[in-house]
mmCIF file of C-alpha atoms in Angstrom:
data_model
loop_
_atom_site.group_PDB
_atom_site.id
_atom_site.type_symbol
_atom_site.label_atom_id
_atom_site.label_comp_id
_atom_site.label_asym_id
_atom_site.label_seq_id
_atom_site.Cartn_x
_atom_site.Cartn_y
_atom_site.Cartn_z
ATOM 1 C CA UNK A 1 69.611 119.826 75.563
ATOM 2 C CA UNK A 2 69.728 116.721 78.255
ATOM 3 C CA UNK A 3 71.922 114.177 76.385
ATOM 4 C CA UNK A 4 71.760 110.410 77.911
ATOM 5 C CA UNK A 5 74.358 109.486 81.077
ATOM 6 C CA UNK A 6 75.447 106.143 80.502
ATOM 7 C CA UNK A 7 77.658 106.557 83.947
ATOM 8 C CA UNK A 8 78.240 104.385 86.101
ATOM 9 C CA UNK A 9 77.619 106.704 88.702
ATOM 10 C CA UNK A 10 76.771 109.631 89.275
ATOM 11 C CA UNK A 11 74.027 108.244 87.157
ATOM 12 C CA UNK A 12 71.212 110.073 85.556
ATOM 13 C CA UNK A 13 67.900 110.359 87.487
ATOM 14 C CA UNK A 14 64.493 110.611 86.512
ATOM 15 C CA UNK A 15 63.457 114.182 84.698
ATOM 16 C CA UNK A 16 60.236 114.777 86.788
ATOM 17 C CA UNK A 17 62.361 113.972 89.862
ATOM 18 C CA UNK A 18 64.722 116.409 88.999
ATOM 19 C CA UNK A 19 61.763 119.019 87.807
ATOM 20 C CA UNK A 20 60.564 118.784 91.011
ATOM 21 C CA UNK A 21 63.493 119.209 93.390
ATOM 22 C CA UNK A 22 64.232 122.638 90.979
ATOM 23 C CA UNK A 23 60.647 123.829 91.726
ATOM 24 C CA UNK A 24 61.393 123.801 95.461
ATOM 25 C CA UNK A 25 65.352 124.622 95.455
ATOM 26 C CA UNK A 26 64.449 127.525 97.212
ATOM 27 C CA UNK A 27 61.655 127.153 98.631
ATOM 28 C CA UNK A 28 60.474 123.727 100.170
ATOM 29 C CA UNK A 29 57.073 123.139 100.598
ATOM 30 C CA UNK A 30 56.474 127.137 101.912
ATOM 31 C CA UNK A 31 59.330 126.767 104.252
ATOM 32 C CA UNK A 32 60.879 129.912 103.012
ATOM 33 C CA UNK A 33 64.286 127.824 102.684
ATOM 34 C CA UNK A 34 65.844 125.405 101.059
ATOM 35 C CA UNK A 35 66.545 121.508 102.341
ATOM 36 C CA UNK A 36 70.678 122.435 101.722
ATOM 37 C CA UNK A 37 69.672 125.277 104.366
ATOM 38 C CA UNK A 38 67.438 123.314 106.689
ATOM 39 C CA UNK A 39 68.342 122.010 110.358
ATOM 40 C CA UNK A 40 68.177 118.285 110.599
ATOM 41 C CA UNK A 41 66.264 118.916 113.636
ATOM 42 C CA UNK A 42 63.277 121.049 111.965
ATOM 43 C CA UNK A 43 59.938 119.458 112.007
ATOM 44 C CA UNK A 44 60.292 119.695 107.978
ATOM 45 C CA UNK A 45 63.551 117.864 107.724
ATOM 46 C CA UNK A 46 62.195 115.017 109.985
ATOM 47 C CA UNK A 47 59.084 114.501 107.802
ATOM 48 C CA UNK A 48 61.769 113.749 104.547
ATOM 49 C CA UNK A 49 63.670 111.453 107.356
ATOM 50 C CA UNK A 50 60.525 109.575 107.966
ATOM 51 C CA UNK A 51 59.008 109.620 104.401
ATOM 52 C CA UNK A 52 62.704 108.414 102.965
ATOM 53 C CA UNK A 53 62.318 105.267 105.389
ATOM 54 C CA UNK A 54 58.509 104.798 104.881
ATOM 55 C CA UNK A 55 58.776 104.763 101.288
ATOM 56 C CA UNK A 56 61.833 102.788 101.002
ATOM 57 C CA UNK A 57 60.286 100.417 103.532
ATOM 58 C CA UNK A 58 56.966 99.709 101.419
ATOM 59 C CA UNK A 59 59.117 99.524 98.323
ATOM 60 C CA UNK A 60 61.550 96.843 99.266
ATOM 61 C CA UNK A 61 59.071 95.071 101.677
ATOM 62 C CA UNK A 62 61.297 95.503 104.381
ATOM 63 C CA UNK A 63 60.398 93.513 107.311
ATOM 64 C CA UNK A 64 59.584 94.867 110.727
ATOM 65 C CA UNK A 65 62.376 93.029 112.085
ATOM 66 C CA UNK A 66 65.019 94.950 109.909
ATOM 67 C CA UNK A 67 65.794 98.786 110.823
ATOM 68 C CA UNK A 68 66.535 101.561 107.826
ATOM 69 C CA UNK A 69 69.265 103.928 108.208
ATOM 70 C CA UNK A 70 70.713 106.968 106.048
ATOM 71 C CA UNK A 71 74.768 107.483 106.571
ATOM 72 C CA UNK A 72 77.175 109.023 105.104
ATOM 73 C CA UNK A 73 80.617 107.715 103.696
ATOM 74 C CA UNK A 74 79.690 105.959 100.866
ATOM 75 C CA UNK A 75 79.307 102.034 100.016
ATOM 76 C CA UNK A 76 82.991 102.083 100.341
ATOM 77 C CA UNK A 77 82.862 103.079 104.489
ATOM 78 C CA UNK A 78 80.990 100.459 104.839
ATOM 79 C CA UNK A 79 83.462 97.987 104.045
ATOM 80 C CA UNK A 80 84.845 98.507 107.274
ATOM 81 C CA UNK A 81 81.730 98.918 108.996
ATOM 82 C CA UNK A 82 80.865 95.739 108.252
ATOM 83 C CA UNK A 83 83.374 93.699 109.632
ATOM 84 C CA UNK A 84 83.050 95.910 112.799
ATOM 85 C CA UNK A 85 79.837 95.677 113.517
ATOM 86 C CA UNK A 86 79.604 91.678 113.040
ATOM 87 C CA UNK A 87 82.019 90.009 115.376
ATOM 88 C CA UNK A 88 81.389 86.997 117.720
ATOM 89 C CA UNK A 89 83.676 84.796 116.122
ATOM 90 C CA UNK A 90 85.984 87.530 114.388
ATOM 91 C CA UNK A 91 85.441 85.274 110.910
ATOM 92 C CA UNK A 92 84.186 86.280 107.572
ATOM 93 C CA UNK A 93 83.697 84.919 104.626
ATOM 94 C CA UNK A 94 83.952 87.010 101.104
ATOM 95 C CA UNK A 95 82.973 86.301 97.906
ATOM 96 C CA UNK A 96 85.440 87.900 95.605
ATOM 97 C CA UNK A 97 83.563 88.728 92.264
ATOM 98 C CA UNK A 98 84.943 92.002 91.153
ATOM 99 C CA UNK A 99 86.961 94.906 92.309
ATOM 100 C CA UNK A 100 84.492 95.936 94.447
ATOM 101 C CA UNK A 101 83.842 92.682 96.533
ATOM 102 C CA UNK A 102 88.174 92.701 96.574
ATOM 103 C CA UNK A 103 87.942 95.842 97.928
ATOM 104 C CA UNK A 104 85.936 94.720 101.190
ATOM 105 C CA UNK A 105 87.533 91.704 101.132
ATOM 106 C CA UNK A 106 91.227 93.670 101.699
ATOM 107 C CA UNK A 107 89.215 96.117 104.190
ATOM 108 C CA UNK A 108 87.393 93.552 106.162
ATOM 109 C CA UNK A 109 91.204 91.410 106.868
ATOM 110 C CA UNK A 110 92.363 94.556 109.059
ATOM 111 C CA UNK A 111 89.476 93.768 111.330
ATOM 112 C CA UNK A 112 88.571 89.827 111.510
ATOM 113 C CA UNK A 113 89.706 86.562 109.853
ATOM 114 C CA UNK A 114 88.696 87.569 106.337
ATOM 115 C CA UNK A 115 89.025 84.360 104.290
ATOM 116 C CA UNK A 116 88.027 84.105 100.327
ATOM 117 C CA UNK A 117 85.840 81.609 99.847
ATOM 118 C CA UNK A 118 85.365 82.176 96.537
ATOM 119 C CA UNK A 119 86.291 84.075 93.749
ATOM 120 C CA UNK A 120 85.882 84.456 90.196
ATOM 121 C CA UNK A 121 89.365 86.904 89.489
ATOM 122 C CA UNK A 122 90.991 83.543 87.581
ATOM 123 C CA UNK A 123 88.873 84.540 84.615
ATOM 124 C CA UNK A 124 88.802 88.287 85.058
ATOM 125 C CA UNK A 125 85.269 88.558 86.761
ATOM 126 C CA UNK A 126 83.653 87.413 84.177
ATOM 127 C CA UNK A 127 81.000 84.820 85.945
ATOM 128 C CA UNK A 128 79.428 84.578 89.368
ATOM 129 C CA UNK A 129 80.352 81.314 91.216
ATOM 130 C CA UNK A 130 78.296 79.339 91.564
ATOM 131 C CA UNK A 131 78.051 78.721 95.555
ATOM 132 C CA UNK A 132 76.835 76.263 98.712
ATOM 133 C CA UNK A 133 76.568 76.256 101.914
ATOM 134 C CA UNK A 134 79.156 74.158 102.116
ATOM 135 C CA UNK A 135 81.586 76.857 100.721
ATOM 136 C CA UNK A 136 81.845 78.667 103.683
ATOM 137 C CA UNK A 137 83.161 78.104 107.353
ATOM 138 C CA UNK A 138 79.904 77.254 109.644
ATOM 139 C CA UNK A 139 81.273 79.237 112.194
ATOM 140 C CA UNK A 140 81.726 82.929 109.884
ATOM 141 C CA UNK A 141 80.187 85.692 111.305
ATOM 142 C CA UNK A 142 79.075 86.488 107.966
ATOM 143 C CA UNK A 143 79.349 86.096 104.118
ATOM 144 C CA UNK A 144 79.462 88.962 102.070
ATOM 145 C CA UNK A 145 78.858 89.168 98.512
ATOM 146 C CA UNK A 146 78.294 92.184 95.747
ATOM 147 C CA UNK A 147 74.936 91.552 94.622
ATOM 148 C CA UNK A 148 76.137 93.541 90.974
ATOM 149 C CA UNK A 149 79.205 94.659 89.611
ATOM 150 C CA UNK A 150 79.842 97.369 88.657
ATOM 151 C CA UNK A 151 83.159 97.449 86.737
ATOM 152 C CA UNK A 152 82.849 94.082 85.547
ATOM 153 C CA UNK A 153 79.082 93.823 84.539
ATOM 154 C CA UNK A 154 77.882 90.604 86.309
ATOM 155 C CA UNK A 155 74.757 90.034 89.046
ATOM 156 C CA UNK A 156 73.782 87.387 91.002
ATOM 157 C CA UNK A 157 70.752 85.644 89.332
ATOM 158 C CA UNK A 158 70.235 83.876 92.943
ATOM 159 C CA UNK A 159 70.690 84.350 96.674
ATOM 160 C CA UNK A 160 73.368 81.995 97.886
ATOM 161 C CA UNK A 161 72.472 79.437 100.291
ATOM 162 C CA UNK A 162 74.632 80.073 103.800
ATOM 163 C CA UNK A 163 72.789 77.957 106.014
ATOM 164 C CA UNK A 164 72.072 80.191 108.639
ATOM 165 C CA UNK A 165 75.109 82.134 108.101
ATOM 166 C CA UNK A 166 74.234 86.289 107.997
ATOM 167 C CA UNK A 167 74.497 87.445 104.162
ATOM 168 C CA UNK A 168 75.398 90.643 103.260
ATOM 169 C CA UNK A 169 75.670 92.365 100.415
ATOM 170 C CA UNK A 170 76.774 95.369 98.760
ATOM 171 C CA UNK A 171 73.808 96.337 96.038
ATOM 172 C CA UNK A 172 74.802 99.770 95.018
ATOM 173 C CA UNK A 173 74.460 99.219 91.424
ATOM 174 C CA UNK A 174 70.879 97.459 91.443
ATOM 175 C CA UNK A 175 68.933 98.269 94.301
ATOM 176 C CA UNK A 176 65.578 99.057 93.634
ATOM 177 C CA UNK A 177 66.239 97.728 89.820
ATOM 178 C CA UNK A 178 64.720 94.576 91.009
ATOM 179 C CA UNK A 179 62.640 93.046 93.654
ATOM 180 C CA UNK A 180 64.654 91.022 96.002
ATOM 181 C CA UNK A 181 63.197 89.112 99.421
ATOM 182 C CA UNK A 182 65.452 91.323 101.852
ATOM 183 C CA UNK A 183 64.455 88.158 104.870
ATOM 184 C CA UNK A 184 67.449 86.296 102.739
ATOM 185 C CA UNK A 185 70.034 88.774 103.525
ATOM 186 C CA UNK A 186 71.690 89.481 107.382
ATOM 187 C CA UNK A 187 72.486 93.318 105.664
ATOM 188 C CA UNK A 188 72.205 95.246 102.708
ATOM 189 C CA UNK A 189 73.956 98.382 102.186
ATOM 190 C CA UNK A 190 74.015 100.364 99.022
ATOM 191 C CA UNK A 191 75.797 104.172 97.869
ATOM 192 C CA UNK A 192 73.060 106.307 96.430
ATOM 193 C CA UNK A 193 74.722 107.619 93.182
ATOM 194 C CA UNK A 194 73.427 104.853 90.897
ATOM 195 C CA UNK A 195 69.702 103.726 90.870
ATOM 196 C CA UNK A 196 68.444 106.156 94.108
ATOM 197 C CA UNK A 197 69.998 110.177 94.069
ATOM 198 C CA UNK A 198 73.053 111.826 94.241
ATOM 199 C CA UNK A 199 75.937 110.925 96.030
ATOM 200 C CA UNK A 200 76.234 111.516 99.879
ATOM 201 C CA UNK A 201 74.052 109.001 101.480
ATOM 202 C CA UNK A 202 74.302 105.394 101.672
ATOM 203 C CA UNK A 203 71.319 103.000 102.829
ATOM 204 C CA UNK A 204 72.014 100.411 104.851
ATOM 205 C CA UNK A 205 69.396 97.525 106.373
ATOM 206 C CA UNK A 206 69.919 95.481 109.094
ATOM 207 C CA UNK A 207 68.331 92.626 110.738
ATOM 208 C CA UNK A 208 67.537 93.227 114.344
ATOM 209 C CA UNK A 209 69.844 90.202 115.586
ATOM 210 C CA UNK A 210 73.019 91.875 114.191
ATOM 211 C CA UNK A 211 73.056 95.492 115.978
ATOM 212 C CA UNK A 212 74.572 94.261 119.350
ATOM 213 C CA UNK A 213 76.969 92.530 117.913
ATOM 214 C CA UNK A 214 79.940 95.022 117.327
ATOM 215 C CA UNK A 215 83.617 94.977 118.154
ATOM 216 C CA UNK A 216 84.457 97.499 120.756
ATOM 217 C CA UNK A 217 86.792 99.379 118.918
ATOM 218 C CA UNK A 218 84.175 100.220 116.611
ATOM 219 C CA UNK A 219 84.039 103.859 115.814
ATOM 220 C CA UNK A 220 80.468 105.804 117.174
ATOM 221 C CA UNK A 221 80.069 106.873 113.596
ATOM 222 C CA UNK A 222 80.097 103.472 111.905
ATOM 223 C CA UNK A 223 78.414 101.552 114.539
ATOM 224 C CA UNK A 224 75.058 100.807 113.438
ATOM 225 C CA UNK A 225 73.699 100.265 116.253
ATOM 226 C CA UNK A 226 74.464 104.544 117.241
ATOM 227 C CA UNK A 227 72.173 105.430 113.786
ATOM 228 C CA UNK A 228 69.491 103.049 114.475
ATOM 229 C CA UNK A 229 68.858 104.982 118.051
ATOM 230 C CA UNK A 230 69.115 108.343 116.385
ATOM 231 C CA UNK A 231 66.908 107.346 113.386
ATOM 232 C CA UNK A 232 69.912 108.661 111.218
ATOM 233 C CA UNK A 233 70.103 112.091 112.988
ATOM 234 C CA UNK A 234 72.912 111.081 115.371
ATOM 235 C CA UNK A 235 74.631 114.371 113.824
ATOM 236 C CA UNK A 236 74.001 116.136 110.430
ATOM 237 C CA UNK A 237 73.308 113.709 107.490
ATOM 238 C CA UNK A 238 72.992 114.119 104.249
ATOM 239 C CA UNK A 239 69.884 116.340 104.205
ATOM 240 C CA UNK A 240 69.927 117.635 100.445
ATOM 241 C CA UNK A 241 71.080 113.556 99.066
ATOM 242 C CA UNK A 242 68.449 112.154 101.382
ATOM 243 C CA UNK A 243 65.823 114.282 100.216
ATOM 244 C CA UNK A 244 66.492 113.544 96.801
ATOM 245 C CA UNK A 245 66.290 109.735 97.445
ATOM 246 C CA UNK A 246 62.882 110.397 99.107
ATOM 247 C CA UNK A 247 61.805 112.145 95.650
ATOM 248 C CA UNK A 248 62.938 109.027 93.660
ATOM 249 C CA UNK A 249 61.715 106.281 96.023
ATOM 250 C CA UNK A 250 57.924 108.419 95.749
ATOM 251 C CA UNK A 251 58.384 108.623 91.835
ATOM 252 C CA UNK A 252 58.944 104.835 91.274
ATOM 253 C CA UNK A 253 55.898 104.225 93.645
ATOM 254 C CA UNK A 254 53.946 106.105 91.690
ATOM 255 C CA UNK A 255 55.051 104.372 88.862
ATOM 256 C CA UNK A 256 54.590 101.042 89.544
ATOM 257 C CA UNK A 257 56.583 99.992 92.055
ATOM 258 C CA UNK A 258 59.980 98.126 91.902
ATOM 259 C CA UNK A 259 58.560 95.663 89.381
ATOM 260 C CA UNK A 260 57.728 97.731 86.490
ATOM 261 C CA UNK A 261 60.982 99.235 86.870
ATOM 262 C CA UNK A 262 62.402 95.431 86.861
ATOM 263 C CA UNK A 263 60.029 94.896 83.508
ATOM 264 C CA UNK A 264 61.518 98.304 82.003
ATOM 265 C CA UNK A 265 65.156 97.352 82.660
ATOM 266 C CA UNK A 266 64.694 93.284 81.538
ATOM 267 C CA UNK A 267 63.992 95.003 78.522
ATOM 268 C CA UNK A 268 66.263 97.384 78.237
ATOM 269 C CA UNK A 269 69.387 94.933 78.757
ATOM 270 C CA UNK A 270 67.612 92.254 76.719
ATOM 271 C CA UNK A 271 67.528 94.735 73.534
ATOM 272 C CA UNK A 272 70.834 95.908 74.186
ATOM 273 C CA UNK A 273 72.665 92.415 74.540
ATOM 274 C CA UNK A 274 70.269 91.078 72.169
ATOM 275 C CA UNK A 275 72.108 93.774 69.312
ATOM 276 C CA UNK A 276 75.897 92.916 70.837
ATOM 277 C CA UNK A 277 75.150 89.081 70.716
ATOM 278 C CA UNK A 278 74.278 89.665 66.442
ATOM 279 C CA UNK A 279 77.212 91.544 65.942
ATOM 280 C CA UNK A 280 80.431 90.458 64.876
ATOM 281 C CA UNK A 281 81.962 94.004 65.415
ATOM 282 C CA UNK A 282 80.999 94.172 69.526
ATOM 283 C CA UNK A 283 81.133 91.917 72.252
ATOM 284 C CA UNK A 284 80.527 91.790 75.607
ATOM 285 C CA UNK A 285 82.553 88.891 77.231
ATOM 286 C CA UNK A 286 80.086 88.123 80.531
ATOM 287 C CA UNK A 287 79.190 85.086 80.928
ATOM 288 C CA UNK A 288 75.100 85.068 79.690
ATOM 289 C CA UNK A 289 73.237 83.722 82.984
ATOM 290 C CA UNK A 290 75.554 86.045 84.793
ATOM 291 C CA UNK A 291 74.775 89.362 82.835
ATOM 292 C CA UNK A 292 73.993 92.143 84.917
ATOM 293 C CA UNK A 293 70.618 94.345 83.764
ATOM 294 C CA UNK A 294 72.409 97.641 85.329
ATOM 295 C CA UNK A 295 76.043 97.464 83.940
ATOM 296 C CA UNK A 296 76.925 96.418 80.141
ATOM 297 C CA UNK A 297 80.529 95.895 79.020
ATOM 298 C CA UNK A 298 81.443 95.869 75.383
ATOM 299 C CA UNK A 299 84.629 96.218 73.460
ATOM 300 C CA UNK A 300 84.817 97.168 69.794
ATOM 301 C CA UNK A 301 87.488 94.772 67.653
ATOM 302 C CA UNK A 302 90.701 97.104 69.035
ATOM 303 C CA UNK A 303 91.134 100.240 71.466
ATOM 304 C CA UNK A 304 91.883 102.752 68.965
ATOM 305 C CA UNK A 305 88.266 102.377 67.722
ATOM 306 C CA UNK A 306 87.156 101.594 71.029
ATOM 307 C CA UNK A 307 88.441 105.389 71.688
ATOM 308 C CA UNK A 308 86.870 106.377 68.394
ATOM 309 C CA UNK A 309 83.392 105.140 69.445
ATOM 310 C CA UNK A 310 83.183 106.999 72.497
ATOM 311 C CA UNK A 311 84.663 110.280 70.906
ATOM 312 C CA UNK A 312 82.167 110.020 68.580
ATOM 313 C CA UNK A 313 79.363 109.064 70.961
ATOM 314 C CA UNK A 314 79.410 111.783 72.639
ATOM 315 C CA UNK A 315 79.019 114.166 69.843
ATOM 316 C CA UNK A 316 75.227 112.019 69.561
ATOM 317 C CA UNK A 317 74.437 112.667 73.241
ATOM 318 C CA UNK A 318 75.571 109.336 74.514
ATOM 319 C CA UNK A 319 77.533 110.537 77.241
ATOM 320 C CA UNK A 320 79.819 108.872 80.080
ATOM 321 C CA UNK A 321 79.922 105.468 78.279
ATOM 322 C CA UNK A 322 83.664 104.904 78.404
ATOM 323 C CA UNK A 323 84.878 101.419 80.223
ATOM 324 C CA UNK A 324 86.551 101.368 83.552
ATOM 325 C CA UNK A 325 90.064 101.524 83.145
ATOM 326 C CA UNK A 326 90.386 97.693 84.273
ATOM 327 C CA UNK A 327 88.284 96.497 81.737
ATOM 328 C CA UNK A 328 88.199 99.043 78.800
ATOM 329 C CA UNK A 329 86.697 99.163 76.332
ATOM 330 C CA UNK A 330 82.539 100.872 76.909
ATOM 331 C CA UNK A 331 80.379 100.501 79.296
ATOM 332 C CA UNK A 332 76.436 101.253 79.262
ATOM 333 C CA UNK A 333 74.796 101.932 82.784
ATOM 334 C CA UNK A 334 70.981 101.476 81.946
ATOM 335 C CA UNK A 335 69.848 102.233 85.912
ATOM 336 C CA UNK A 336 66.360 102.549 85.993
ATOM 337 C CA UNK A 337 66.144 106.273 85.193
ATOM 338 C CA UNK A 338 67.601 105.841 81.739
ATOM 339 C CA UNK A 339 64.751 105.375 79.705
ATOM 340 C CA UNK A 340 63.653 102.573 76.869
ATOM 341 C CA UNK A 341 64.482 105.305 74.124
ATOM 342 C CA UNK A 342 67.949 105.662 75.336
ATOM 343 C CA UNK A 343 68.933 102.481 74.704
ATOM 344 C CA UNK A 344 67.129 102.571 71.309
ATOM 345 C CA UNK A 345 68.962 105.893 70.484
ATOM 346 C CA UNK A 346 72.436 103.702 71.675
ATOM 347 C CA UNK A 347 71.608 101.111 69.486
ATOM 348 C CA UNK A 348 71.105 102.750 66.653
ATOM 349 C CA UNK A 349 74.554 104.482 67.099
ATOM 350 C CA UNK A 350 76.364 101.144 67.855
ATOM 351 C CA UNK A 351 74.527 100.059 64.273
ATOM 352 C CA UNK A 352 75.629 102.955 61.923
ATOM 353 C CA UNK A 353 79.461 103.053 63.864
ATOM 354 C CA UNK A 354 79.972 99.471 62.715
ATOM 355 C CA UNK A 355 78.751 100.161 59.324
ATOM 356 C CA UNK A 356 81.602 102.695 58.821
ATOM 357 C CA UNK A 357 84.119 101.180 60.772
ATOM 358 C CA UNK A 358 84.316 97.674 59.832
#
């Protein structure tokens, strides 16, 4: 029996998806082998390469002026990619809005003048500053923000206004969960295990205008510039997590497209805070405009029943819904593979556990 993954990540991902990638496990598309046992230089590998960056191109409407890779490392590599690959000035500007955005914001100061231009830490990440362009230093190489937070459960609900300045941001937990106008942003890099596959491969997209600028101590591994030339094959990626990611971006074409994913999950987090909101026994302590639609926080009146409800949870087939160890408490990922009835199923839970626990 498939029970429902409320992780954070590895998340859960979409049941014809995964149907599919069994039904060619050992044989791909009459290859006579599986993708985990195909050469990255094989005629069938490069069609996945290509179809990965097709798809994900037509799904995010990336521009022509933007290039698509597939690397390894994780979201978290990229922390110090980013400052390395963005240097004229050797100034940044960081946005600290969870652990996450601190994270790059501690990586980024071993490489350039990281300065914090803002943060939100004063009232434990629970809001999303509210920002200008007059926030940050008009000579930054770039600002970088988290687009979603994980841990913490906020999103941006708009781009910030730089004036000119490169953006980039992290949007592991909620790409493709919404539509977003990638022309705003300098960069946008995201890990996989959330709303796209399974871990190992981490999409990054960057503007044209930003590939030449690296420092040269960069390493030939993070520069961008080195997996732009290759088209991702500079040595062996991720073959089996890239693959997977192709799978997903074709499903949610087929199904719509990023905006009826965007409608699903609206309504998702709407029914879900909607139930926390009327509840005097849960709460969720985000501040409401800043609510992420990915990532939902909620604490029970103590931790002993906080415990309790996950114990107890689990035993329902609500799985991996325990809260990060800096916040507590639960946590529901809703990513857009966890479906309208999973929430439902959650919800009716969260109703009968209060009933006997009050």
């Amino acid at each position: 029996m498939r029970v429902y993954n409320f992780s954070a990540g590895p998340s859960m991902l979409p049941l014809p998806v995964l149907e599919k990638v069994q039904a060619q496990l050992i044989d791909y598309n009459g290859t006579g082998m599986s993708v985990m046992e195909m050469s990255h230089r094989s005629k069938a590998y490069q069609e996945i390469n290509d179809a990965a960056e097709s798809l994900l191109r037509e799904l995010m409407g990336v521009p022509e002026n933007y290039d698509i890779i597939f690397v390894q490392g994780g979201a978290s590599t990229q922390f110090e990619a980013v400052p390395l690959n963005i240097c004229v000035n050797k100034k940044a500007d960081y946005v600290v809005t969870g652990n996450f955005a601190k994270k790059a914001f501690k990586e980024a100061g071993k490489f350039t003048d990281a300065v914090c231009a803002a943060s939100s830490e004063e009232k434990n990440f629970t809001y999303i500053p509210k920002l200008t362009a007059k926030d940050f230093r008009s000579d930054a190489d770039y600002v970088h923000i988290c687009f979603n937070n994980t841990i913490f459960g906020t999103h941006y609900n708009y781009v910030p206004d730089t004036a000119g300045i490169p953006l980039v941001a992290d949007m592991s937990s909620c790409i493709l969960s919404e539509e977003v106008d990638v022309s705003k942003f300098g960069v946008i890099y995201a890990g996989a295990q959330k709303n796209v596959g399974p871990a190992g491969v981490t999409i990054v997209i960057v503007r044209k205008d930003l590939q030449d600028k690296f420092q040269p101590i960069c390493p030939t591994m993070l520069k961008w510039a080195t997996q732009i030339k290759e088209k991702s094959l500079y040595n062996t990626p991720p073959c089996w997590s890239t693959y997977v990611a192709m799978e997903v971006f074709r499903y949610l074409k087929e199904n719509g497209g990023i905006k009826a994913m965007h409608e699903t999950n609206v309504e998702k987090a709407n029914m879900l805070y909607d139930f926390i909101d009327g509840s005097s026994f849960y709460k969720n302590s985000v501040n409401k405009e800043d609510r992420s639609l990915m990532n939902v926080p909620f604490v029970t009146p103590d931790p002993e029943t906080d415990a309790k409800f996950v114990a107890e949870a689990a035993k329902e087939g609500l799985v991996s819904i325990k809260g990060h160890r800096l916040v507590g408490g639960m946590r529901a990922s809703i990513y857009n593979a966890m479906p309208v009835e999973g929430v439902k199923k959650l919800i009716e839970f969260m109703k009968k556990f209060e009933l006997e626990n009050k």
